[in-house]
PDB file of N, CA and C in Angstrom:
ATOM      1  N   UNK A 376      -4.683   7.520   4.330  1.00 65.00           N
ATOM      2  CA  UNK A 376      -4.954   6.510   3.344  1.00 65.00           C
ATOM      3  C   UNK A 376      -5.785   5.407   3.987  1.00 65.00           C
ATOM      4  N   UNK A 377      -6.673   4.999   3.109  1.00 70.00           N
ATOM      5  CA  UNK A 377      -7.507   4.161   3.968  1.00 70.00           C
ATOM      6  C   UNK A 377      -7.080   2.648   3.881  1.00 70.00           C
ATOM      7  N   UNK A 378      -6.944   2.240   5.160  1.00 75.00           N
ATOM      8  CA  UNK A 378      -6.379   0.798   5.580  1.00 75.00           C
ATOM      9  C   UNK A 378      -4.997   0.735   6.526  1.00 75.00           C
ATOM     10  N   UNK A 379      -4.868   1.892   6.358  1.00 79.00           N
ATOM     11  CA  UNK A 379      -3.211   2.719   6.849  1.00 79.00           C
ATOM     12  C   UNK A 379      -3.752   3.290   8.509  1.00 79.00           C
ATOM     13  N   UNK A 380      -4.716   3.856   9.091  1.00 84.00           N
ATOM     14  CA  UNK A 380      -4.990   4.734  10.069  1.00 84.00           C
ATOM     15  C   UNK A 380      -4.032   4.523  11.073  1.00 84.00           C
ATOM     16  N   UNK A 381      -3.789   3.179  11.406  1.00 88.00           N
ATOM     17  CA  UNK A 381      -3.164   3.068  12.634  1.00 88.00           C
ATOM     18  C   UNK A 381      -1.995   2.071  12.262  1.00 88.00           C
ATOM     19  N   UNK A 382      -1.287   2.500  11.461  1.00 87.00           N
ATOM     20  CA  UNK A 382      -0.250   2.214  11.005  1.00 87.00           C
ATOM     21  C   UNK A 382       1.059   3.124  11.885  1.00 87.00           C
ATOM     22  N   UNK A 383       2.177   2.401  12.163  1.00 90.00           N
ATOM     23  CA  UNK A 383       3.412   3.131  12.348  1.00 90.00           C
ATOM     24  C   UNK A 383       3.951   3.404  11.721  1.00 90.00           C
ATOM     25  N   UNK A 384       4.949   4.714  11.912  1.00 89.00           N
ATOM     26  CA  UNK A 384       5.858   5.806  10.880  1.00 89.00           C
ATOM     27  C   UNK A 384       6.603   4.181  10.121  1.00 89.00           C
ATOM     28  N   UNK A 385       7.324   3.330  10.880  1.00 90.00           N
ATOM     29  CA  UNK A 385       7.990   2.622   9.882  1.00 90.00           C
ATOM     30  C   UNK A 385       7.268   1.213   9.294  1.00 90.00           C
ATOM     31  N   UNK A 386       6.458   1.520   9.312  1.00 86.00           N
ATOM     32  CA  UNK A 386       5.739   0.420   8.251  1.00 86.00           C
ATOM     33  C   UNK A 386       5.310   0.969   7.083  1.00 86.00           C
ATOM     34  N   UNK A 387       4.615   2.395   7.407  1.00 82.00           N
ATOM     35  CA  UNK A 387       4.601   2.765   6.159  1.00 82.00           C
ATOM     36  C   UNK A 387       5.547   3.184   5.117  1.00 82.00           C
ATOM     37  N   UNK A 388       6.754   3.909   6.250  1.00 82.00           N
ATOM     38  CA  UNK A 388       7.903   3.551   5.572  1.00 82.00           C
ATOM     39  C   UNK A 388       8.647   2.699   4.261  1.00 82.00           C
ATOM     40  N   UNK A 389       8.156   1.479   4.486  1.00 81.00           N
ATOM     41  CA  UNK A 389       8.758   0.193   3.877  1.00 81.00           C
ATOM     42  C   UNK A 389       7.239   0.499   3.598  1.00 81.00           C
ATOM     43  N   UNK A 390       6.324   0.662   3.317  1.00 76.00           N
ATOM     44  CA  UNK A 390       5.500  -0.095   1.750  1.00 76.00           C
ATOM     45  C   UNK A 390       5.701   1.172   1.128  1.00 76.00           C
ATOM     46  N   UNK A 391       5.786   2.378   1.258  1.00 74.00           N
ATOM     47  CA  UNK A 391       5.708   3.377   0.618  1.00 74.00           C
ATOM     48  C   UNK A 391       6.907   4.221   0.251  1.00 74.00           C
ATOM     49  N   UNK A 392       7.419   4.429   1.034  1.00 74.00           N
ATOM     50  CA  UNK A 392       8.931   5.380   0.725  1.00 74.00           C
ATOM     51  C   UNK A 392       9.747   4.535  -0.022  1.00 74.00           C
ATOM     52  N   UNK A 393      10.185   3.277   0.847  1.00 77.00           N
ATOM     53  CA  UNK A 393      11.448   2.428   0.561  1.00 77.00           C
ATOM     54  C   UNK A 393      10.596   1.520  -0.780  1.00 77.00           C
ATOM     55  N   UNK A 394      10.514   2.284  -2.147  1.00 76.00           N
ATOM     56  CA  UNK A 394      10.223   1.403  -2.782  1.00 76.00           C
ATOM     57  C   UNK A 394      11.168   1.889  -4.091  1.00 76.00           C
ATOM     58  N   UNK A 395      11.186   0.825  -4.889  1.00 81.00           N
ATOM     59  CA  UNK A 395      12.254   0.988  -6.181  1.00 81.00           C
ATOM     60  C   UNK A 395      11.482   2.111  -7.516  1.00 81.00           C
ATOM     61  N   UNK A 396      12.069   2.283  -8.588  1.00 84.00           N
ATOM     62  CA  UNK A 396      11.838   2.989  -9.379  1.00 84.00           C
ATOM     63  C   UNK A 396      12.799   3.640 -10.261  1.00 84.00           C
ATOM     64  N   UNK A 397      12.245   4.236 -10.429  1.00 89.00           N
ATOM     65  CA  UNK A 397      13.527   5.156 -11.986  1.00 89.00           C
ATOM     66  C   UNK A 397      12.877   6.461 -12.293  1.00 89.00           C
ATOM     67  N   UNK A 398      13.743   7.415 -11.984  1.00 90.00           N
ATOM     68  CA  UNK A 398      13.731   8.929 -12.246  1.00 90.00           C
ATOM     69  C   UNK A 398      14.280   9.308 -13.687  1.00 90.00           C
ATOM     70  N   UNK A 399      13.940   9.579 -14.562  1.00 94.00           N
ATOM     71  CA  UNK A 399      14.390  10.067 -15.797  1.00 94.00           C
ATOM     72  C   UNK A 399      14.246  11.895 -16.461  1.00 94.00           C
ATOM     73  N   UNK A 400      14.642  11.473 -16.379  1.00 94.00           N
ATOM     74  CA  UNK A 400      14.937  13.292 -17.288  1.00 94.00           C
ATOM     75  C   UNK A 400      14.200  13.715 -18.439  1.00 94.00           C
ATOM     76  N   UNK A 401      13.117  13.853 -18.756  1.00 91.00           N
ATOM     77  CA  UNK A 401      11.964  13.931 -19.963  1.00 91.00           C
ATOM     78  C   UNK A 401      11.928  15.835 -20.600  1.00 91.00           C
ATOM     79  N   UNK A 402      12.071  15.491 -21.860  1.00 90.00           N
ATOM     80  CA  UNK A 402      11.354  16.957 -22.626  1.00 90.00           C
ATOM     81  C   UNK A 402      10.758  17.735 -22.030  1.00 90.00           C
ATOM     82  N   UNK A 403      10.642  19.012 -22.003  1.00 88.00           N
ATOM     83  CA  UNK A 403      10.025  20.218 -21.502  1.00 88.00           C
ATOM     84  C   UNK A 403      10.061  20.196 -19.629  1.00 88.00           C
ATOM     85  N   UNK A 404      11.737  19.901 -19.412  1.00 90.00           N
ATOM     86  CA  UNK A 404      11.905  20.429 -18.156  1.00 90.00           C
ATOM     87  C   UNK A 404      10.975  19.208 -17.089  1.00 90.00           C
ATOM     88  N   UNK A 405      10.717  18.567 -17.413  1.00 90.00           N
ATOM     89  CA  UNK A 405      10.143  17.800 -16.784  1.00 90.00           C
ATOM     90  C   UNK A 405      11.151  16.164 -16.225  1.00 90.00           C
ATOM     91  N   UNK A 406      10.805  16.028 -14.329  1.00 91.00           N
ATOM     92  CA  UNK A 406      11.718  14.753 -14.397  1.00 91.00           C
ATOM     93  C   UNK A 406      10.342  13.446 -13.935  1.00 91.00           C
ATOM     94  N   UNK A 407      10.394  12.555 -15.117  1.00 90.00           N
ATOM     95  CA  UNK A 407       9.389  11.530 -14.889  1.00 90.00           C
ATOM     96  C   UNK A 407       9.845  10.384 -13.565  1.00 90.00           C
ATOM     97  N   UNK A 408       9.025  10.394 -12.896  1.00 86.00           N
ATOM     98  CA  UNK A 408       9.281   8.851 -12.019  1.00 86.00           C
ATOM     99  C   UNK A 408       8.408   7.857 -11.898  1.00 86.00           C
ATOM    100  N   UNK A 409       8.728   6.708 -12.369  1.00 86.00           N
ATOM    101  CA  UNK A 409       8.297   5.601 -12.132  1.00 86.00           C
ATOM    102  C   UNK A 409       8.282   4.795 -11.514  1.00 86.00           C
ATOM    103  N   UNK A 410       7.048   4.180 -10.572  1.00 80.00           N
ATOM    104  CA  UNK A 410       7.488   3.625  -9.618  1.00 80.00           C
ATOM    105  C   UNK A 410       7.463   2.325 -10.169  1.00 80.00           C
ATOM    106  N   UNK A 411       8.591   1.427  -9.518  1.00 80.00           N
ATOM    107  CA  UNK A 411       8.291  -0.553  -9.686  1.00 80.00           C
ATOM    108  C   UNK A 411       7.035  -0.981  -9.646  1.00 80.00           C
ATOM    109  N   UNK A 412       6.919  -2.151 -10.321  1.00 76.00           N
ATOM    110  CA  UNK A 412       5.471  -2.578  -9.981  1.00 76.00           C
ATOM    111  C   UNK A 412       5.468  -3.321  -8.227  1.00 76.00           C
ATOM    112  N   UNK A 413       4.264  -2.925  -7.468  1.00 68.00           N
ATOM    113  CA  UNK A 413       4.353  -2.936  -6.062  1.00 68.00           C
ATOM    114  C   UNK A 413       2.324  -3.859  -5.727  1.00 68.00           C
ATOM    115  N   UNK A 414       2.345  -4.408  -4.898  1.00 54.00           N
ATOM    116  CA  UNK A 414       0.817  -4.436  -4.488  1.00 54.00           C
ATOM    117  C   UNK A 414       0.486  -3.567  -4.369  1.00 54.00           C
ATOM    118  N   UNK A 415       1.256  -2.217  -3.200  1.00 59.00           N
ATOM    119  CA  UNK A 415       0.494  -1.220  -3.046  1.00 59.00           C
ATOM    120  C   UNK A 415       0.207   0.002  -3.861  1.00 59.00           C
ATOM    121  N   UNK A 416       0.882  -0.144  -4.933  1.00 66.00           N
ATOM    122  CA  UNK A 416       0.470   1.119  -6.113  1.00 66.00           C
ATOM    123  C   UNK A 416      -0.790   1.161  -6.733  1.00 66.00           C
ATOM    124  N   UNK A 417      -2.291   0.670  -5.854  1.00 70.00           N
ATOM    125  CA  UNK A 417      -3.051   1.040  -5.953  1.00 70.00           C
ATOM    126  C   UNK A 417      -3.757   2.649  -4.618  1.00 70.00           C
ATOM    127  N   UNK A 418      -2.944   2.025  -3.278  1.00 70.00           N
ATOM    128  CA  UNK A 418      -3.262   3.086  -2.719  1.00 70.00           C
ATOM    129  C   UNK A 418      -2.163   4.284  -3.223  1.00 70.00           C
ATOM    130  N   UNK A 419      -0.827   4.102  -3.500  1.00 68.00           N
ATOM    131  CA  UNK A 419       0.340   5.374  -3.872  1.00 68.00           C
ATOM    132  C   UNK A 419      -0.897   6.327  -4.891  1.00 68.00           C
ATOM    133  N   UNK A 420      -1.764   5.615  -6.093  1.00 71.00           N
ATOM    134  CA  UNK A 420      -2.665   6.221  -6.792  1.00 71.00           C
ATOM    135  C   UNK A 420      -3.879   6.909  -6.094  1.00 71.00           C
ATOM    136  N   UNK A 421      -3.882   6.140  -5.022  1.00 73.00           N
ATOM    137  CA  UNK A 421      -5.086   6.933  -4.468  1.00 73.00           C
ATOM    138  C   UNK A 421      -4.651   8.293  -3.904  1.00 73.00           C
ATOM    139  N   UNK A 422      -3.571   8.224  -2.922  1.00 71.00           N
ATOM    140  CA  UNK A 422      -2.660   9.466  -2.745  1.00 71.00           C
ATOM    141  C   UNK A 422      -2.943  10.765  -3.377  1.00 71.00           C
ATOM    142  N   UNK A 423      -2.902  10.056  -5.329  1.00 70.00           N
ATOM    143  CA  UNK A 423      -3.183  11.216  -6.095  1.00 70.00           C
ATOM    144  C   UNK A 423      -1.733  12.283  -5.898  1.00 70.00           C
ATOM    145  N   UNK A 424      -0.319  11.540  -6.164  1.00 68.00           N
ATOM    146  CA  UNK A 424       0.519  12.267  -6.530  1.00 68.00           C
ATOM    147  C   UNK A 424       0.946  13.246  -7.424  1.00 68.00           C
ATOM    148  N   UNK A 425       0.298  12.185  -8.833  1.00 66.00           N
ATOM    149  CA  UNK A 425       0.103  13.023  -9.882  1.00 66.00           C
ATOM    150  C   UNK A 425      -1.085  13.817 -10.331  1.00 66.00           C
ATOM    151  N   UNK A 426      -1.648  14.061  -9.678  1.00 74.00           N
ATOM    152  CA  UNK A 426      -2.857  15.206  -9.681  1.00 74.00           C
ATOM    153  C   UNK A 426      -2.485  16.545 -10.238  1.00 74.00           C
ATOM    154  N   UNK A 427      -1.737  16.699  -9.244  1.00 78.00           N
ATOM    155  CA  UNK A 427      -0.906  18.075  -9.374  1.00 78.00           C
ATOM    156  C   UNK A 427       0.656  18.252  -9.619  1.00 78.00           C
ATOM    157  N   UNK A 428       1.061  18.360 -10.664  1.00 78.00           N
ATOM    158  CA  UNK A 428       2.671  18.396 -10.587  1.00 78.00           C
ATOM    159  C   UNK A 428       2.702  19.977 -10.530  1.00 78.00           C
ATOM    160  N   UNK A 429       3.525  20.179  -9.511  1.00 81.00           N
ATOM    161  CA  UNK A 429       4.242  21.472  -9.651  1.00 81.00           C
ATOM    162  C   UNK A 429       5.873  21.518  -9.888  1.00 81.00           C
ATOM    163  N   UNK A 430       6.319  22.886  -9.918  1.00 87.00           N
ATOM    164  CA  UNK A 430       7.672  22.861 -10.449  1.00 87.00           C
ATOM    165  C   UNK A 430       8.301  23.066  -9.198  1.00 87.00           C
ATOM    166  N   UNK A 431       9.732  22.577  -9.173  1.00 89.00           N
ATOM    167  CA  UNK A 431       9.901  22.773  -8.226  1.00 89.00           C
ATOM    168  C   UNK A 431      11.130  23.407  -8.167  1.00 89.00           C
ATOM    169  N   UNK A 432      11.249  24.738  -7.471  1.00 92.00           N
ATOM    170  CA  UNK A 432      12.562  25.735  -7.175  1.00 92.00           C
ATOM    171  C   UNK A 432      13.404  25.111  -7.589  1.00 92.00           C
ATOM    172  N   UNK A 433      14.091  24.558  -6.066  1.00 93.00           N
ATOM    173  CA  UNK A 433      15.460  24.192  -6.221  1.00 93.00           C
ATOM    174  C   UNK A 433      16.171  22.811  -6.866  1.00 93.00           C
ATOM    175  N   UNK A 434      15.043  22.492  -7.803  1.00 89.00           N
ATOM    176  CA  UNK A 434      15.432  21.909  -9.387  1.00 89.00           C
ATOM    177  C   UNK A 434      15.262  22.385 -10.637  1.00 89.00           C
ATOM    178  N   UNK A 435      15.589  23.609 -10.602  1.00 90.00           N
ATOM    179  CA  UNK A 435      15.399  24.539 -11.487  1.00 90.00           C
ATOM    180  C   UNK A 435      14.207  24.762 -12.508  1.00 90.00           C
ATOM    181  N   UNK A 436      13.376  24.922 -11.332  1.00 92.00           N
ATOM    182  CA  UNK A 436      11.923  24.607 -11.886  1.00 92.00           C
ATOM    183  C   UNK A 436      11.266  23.613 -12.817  1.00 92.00           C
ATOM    184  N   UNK A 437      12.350  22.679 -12.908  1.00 92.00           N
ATOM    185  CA  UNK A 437      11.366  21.440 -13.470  1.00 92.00           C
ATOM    186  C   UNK A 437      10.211  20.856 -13.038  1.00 92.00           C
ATOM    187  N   UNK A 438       9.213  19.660 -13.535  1.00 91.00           N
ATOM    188  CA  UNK A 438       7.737  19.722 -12.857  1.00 91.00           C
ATOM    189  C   UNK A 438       8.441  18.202 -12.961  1.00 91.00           C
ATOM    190  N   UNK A 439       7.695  17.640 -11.677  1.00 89.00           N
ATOM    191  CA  UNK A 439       7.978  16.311 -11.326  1.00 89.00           C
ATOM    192  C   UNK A 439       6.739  15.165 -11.643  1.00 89.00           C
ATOM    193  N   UNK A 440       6.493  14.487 -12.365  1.00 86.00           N
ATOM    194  CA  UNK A 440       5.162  13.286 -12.603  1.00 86.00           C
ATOM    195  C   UNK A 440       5.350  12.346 -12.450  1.00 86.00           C
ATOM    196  N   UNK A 441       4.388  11.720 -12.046  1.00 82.00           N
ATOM    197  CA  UNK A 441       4.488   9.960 -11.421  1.00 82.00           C
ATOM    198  C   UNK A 441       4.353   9.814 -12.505  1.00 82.00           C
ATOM    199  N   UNK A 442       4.386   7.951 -12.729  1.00 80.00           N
ATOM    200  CA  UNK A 442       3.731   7.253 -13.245  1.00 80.00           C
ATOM    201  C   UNK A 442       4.118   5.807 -12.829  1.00 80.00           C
ATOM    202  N   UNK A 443       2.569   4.881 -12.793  1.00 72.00           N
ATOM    203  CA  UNK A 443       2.497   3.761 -12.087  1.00 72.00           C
ATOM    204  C   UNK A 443       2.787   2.524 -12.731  1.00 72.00           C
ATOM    205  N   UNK A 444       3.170   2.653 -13.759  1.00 68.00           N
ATOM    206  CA  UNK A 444       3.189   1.255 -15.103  1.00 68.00           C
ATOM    207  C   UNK A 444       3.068   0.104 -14.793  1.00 68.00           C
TER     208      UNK A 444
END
């Protein structure tokens, strides 16, 4: 991610992992997550999480989607 290169495992940690949100359970097998509003949920978008949702096995193939609100 650009601005990140020489960043340590726990910094990115705390802007990226350790952040709040809400997982919900949505129509057609699908579990939505939303992340809090953050400064950095312009790079989490750049990431491009939700590009691709796939399903995933061992949640009984439900498909997982961001969203940045």
């Amino acid at each position: 991610m650009k601005g990140f290169e020489r960043a340590k495992p726990k910094q990115l940690y705390r802007k990226f992992v350790e952040t709040g949100g809400q997982i919900e359970v949505v129509p057609n097998r699908q579990l939505q997550v939303t992340f809090d509003r953050r400064c950095h949920k312009p790079i989490l978008r750049e990431a491009a999480l939700d590009a691709n949702s796939r399903r995933i096995p061992w949640l009984k193939n439900f498909r997982v989607t961001f969203d940045y609100q």
